[in-house]
PDB file of C-alpha atoms in Angstrom:
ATOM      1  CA  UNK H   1     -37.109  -1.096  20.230  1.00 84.00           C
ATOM      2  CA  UNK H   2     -37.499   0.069  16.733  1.00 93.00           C
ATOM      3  CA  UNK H   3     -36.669  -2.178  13.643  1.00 93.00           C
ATOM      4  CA  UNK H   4     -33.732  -0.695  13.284  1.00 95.00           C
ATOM      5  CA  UNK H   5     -32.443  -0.386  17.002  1.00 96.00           C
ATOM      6  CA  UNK H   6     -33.476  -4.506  16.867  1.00 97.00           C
ATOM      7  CA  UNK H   7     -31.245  -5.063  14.065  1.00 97.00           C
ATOM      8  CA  UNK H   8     -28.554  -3.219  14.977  1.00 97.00           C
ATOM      9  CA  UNK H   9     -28.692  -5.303  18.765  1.00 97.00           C
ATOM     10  CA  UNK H  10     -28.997  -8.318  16.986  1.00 97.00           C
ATOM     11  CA  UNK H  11     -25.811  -7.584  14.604  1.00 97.00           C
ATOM     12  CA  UNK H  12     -24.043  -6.867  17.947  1.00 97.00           C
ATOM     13  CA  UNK H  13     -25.061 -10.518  19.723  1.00 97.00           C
ATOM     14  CA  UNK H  14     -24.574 -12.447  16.566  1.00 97.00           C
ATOM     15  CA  UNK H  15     -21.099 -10.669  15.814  1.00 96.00           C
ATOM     16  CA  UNK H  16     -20.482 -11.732  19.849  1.00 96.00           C
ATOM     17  CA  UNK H  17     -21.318 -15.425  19.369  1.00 96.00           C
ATOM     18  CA  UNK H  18     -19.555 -15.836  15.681  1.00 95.00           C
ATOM     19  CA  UNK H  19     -16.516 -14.455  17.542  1.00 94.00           C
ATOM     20  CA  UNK H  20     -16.822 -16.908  20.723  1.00 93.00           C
ATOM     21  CA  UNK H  21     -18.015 -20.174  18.824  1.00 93.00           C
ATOM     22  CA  UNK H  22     -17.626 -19.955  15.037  1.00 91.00           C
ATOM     23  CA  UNK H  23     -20.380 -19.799  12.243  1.00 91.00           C
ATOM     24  CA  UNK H  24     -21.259 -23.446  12.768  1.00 91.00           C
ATOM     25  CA  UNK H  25     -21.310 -23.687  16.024  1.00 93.00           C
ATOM     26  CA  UNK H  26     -23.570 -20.943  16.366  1.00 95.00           C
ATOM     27  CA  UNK H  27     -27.878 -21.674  15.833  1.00 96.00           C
ATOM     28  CA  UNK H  28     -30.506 -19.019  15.665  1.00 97.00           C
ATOM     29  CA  UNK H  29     -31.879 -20.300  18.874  1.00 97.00           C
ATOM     30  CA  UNK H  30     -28.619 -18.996  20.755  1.00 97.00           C
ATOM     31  CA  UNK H  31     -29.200 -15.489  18.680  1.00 97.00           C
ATOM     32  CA  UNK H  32     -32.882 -15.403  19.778  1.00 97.00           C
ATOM     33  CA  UNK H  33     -32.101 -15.822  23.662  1.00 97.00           C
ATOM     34  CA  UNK H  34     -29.197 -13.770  23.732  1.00 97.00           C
ATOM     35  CA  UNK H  35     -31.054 -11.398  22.461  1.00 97.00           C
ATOM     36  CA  UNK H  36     -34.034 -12.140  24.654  1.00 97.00           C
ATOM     37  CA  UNK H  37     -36.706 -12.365  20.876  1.00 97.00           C
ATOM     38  CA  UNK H  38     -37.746 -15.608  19.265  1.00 97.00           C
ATOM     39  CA  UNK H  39     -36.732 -17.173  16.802  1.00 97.00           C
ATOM     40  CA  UNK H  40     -38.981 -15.494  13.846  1.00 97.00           C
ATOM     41  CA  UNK H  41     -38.061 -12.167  14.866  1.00 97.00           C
ATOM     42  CA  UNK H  42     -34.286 -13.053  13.848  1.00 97.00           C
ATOM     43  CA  UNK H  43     -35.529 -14.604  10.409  1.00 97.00           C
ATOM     44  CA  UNK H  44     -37.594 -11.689   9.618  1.00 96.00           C
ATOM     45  CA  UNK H  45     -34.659  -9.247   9.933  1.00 97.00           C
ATOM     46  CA  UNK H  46     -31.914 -11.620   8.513  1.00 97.00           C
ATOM     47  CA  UNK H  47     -33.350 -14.370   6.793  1.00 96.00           C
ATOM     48  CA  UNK H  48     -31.881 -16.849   8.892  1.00 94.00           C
ATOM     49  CA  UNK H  49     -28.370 -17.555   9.977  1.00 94.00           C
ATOM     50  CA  UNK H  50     -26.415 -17.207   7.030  1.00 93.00           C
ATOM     51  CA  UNK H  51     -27.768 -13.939   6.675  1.00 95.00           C
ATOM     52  CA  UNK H  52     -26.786 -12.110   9.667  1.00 96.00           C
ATOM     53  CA  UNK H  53     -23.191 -13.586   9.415  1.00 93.00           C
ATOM     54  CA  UNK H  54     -23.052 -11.580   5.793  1.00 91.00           C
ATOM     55  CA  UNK H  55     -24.095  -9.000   7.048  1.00 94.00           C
ATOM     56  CA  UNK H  56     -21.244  -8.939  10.047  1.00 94.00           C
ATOM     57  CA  UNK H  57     -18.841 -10.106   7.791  1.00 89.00           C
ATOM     58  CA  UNK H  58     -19.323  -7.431   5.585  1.00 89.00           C
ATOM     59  CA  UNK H  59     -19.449  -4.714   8.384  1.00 92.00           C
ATOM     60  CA  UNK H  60     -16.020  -6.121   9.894  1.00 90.00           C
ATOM     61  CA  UNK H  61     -15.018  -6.123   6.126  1.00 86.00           C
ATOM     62  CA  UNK H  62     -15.769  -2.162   5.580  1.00 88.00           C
ATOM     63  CA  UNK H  63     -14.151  -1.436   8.709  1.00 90.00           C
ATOM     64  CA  UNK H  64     -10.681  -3.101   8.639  1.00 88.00           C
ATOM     65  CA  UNK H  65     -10.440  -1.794   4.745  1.00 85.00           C
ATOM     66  CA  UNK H  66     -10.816   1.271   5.675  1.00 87.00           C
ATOM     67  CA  UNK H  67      -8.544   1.654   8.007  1.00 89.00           C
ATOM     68  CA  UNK H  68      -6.113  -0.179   5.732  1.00 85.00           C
ATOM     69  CA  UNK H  69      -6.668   2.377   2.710  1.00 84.00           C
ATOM     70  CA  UNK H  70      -6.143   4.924   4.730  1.00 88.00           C
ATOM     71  CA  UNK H  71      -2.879   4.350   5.980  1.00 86.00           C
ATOM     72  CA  UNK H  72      -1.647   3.158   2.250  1.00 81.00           C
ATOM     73  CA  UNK H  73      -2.882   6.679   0.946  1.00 82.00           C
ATOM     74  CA  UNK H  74      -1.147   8.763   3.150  1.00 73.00           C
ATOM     75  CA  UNK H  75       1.730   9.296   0.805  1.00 71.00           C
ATOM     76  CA  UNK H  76       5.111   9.955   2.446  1.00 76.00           C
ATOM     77  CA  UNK H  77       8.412   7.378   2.107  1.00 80.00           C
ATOM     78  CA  UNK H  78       7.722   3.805   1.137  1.00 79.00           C
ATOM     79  CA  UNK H  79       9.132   3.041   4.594  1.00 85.00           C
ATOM     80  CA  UNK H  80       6.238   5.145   6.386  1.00 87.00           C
ATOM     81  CA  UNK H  81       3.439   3.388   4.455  1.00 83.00           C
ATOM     82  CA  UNK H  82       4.787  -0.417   5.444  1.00 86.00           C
ATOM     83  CA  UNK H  83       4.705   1.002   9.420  1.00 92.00           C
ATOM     84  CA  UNK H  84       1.381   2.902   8.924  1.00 91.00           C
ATOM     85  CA  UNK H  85      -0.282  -0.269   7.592  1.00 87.00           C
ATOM     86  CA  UNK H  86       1.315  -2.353  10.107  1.00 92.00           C
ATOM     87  CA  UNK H  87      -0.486  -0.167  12.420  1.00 94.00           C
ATOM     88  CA  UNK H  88      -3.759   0.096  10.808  1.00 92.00           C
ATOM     89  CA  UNK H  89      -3.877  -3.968  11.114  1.00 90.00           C
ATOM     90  CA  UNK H  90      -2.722  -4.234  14.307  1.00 93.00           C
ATOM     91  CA  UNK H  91      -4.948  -1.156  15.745  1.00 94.00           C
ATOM     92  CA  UNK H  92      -8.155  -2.749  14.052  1.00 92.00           C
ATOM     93  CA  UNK H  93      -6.907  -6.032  16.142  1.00 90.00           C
ATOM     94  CA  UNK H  94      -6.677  -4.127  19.288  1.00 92.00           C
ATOM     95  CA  UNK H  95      -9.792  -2.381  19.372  1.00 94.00           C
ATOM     96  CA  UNK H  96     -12.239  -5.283  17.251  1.00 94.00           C
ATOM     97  CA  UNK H  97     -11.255  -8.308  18.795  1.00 92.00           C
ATOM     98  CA  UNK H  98     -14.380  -9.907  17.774  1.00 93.00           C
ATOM     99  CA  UNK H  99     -14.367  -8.964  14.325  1.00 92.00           C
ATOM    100  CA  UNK H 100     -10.763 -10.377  13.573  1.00 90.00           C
ATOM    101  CA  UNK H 101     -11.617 -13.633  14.783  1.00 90.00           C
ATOM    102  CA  UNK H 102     -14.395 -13.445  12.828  1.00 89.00           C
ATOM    103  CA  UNK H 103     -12.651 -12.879   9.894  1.00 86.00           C
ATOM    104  CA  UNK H 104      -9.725 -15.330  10.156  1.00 83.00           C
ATOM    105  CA  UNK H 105     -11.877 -18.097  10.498  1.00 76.00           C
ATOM    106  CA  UNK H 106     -13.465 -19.429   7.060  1.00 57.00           C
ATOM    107  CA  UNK H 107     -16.968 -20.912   6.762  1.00 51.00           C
ATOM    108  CA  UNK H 108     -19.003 -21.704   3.539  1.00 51.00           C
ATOM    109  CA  UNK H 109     -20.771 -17.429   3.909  1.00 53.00           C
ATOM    110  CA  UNK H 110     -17.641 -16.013   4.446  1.00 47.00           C
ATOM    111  CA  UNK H 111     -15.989 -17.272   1.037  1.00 52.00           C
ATOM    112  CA  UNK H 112     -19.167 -15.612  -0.561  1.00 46.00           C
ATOM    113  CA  UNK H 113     -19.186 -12.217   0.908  1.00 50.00           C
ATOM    114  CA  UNK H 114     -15.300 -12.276   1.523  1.00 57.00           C
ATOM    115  CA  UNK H 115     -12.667 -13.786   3.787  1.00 67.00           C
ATOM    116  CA  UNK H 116      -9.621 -12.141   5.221  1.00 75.00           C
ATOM    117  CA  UNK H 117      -7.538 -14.018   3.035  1.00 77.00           C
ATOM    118  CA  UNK H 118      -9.524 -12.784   0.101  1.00 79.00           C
ATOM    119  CA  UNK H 119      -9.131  -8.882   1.783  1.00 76.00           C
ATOM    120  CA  UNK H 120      -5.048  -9.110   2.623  1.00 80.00           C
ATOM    121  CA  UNK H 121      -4.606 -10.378  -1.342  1.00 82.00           C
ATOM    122  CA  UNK H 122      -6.508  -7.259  -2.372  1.00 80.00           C
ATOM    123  CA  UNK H 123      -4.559  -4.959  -0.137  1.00 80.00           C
ATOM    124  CA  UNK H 124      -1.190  -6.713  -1.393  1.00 85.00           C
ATOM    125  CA  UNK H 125      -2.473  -5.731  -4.525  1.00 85.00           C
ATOM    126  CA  UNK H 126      -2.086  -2.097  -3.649  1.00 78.00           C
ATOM    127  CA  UNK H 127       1.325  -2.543  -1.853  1.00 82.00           C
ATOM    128  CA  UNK H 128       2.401  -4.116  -5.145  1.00 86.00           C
ATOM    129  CA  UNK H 129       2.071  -1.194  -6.777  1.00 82.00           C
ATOM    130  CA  UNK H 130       4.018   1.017  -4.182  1.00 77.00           C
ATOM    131  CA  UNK H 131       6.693  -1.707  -4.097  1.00 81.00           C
ATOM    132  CA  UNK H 132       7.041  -1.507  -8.145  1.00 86.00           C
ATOM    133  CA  UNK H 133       8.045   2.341  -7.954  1.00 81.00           C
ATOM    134  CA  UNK H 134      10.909   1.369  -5.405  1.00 78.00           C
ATOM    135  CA  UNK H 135      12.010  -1.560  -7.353  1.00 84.00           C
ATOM    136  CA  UNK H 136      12.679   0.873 -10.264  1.00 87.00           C
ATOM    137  CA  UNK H 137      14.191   3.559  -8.182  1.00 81.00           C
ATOM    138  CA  UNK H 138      16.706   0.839  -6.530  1.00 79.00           C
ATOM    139  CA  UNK H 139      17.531  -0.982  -9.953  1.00 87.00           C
ATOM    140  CA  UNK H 140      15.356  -3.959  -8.960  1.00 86.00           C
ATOM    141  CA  UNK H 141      12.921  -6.109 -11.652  1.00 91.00           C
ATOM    142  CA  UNK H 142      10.221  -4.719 -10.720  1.00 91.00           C
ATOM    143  CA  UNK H 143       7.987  -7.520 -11.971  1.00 92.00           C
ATOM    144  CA  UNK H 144       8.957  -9.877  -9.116  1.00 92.00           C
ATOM    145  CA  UNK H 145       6.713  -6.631  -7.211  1.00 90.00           C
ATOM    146  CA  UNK H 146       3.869  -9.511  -6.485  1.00 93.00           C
ATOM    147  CA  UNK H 147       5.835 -11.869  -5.150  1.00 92.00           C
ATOM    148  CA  UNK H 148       7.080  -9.626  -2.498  1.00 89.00           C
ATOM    149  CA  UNK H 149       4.061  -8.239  -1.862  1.00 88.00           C
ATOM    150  CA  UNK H 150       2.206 -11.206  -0.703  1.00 90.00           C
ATOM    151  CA  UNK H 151       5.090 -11.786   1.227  1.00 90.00           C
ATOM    152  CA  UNK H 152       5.182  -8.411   3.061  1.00 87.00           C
ATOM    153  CA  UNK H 153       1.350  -8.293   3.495  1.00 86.00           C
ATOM    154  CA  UNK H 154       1.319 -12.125   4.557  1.00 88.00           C
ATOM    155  CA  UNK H 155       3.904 -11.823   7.410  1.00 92.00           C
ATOM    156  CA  UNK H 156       1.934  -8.863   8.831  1.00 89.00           C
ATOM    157  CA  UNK H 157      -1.552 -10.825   8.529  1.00 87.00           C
ATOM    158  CA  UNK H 158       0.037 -13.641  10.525  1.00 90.00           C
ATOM    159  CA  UNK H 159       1.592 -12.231  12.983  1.00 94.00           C
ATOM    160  CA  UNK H 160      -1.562 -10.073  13.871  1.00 91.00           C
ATOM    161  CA  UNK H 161      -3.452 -13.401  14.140  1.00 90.00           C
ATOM    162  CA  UNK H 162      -0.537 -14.325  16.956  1.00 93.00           C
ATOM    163  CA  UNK H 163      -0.454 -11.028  18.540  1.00 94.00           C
ATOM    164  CA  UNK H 164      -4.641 -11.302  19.264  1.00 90.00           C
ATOM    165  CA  UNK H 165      -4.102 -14.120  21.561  1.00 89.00           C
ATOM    166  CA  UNK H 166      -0.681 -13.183  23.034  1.00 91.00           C
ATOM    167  CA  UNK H 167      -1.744  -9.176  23.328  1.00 88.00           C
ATOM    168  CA  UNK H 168       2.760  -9.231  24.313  1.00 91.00           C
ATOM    169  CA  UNK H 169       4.160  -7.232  23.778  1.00 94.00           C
ATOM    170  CA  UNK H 170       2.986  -4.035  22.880  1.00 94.00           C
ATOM    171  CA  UNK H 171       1.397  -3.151  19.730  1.00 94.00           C
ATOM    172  CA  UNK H 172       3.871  -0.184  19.092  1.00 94.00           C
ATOM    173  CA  UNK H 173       7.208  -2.743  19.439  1.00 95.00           C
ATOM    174  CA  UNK H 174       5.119  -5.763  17.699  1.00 96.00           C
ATOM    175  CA  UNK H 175       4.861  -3.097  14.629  1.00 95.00           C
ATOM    176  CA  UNK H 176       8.642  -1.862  14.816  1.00 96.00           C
ATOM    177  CA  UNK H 177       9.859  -5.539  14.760  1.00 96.00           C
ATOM    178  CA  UNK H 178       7.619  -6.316  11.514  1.00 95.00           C
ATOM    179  CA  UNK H 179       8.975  -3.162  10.024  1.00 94.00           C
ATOM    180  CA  UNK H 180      12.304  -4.110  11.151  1.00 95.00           C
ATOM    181  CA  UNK H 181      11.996  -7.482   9.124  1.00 94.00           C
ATOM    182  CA  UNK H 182      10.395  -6.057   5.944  1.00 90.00           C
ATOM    183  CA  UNK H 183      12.571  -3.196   5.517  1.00 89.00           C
ATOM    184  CA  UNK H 184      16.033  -4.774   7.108  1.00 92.00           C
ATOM    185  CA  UNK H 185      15.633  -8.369   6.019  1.00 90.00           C
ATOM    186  CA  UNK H 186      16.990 -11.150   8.462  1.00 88.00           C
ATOM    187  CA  UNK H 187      20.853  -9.942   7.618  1.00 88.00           C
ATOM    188  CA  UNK H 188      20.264  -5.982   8.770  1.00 89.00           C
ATOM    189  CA  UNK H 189      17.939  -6.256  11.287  1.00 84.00           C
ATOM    190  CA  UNK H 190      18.570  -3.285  14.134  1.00 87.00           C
ATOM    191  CA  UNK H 191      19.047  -4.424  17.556  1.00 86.00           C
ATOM    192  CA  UNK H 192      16.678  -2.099  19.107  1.00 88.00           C
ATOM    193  CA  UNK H 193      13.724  -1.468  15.965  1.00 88.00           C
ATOM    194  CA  UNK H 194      11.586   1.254  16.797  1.00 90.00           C
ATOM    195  CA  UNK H 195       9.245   2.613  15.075  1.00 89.00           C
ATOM    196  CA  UNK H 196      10.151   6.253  12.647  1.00 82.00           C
ATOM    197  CA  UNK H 197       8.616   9.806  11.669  1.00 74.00           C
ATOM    198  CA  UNK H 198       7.856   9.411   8.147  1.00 68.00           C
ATOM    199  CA  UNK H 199       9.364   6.685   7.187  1.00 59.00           C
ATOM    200  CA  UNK H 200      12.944   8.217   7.795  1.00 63.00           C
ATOM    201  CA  UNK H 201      15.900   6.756  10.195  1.00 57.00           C
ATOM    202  CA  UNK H 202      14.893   7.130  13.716  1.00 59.00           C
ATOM    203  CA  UNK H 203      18.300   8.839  15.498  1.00 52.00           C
ATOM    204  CA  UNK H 204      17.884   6.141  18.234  1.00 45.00           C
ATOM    205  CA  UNK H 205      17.946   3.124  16.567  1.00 45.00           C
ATOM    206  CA  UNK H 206      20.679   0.478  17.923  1.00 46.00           C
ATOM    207  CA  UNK H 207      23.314  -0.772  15.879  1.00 45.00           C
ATOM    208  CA  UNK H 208      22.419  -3.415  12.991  1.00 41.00           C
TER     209      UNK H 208
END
């Protein structure tokens, strides 16, 4: 292999064990024979331990912010950005198992090169600033904006870490319930949520 097709194999066996046993419970020695090197070649491309996890953190990091900017910057009704981010979280679940559970678990490197808790306050931050405008269009202070945004963001965190071990039911009705919550509230919830086009009233929707 070349030094960077070792690297890149050694990112993909390290991101395997983090995921299966945690950052502690993980030693260079598993790394190294997973990886069928020794132990020095891991150190020389990483450092050690510590150093490989950054670097998967961060990589799990990049990806799942992506995916989340892109679905808040897609413009459209306020309604359509709360279900496209629903999705965004809930797709990166689906498709980087391994990564999440990464990320939802904390260890001493992951406070210094970022946690999920850490990521989901920064993209409340940008909700906030969506839910502002709507506060002012419906009348609403739209200082209490934060508060409602760590609430909205929060609930969809959560119930992603749920949904990775019960994968039940799908991803697409998971999503229209949240949306069904965050947009109804506990008093108008539809009987039938589904998700919309756009943000606007889907023409099937059951009864509240």
């Amino acid at each position: 292999m070349t030094g960077t097709q070792r690297r890149a194999q050694l990112l993909d066996v390290s991101r395997t064990l983090f995921a299966e046993k945690g950052f502690d419970n993980t030693s260079v020695e598993e790394i190294a024979a997973r990886a069928d090197v020794s132990k020095p070649v891991v150190y020389e491309h990483f450092g050690g331990k510590e150093g490989v996890y950054a670097v998967v953190v961060d990589r799990e990091i990049q990806a799942l912010t992506g995916a989340l900017t892109e679905a808040l910057e897609g413009g459209g009704h306020a309604k359509a950005l709360v279900e496209r981010t629903t999705l965004a979280l809930l797709s990166y679940i689906e498709t980087s198992e391994a990564g999440f559970r990464i990320l939802v678990r904390d260890s001493p490197v992951a406070q210094a090169t970022g946690t999920f808790s850490s990521l989901i306050g920064d993209v409340a931050s940008q909700v906030e600033h969506l839910l502002a405008d709507q506060f002012t269009k419906q009348g609403l202070d739209r200082r209490t904006a934060p508060i409602y945004a760590q609430m909205l963001v929060g609930m969809v965190a959560l119930t992603g870490q749920w949904w990775l071990d019960a994968r039940s039911p799908q991803k697409a009705e998971v999503a229209a319930h949240l949306v069904n919550l965050a947009w109804n509230g506990l008093s108008g919830l539809e009987r039938r949520p589904q998700l919309t086009k756009d943000g606007e009233p889907a023409r099937t929707a059951g009864p509240s």
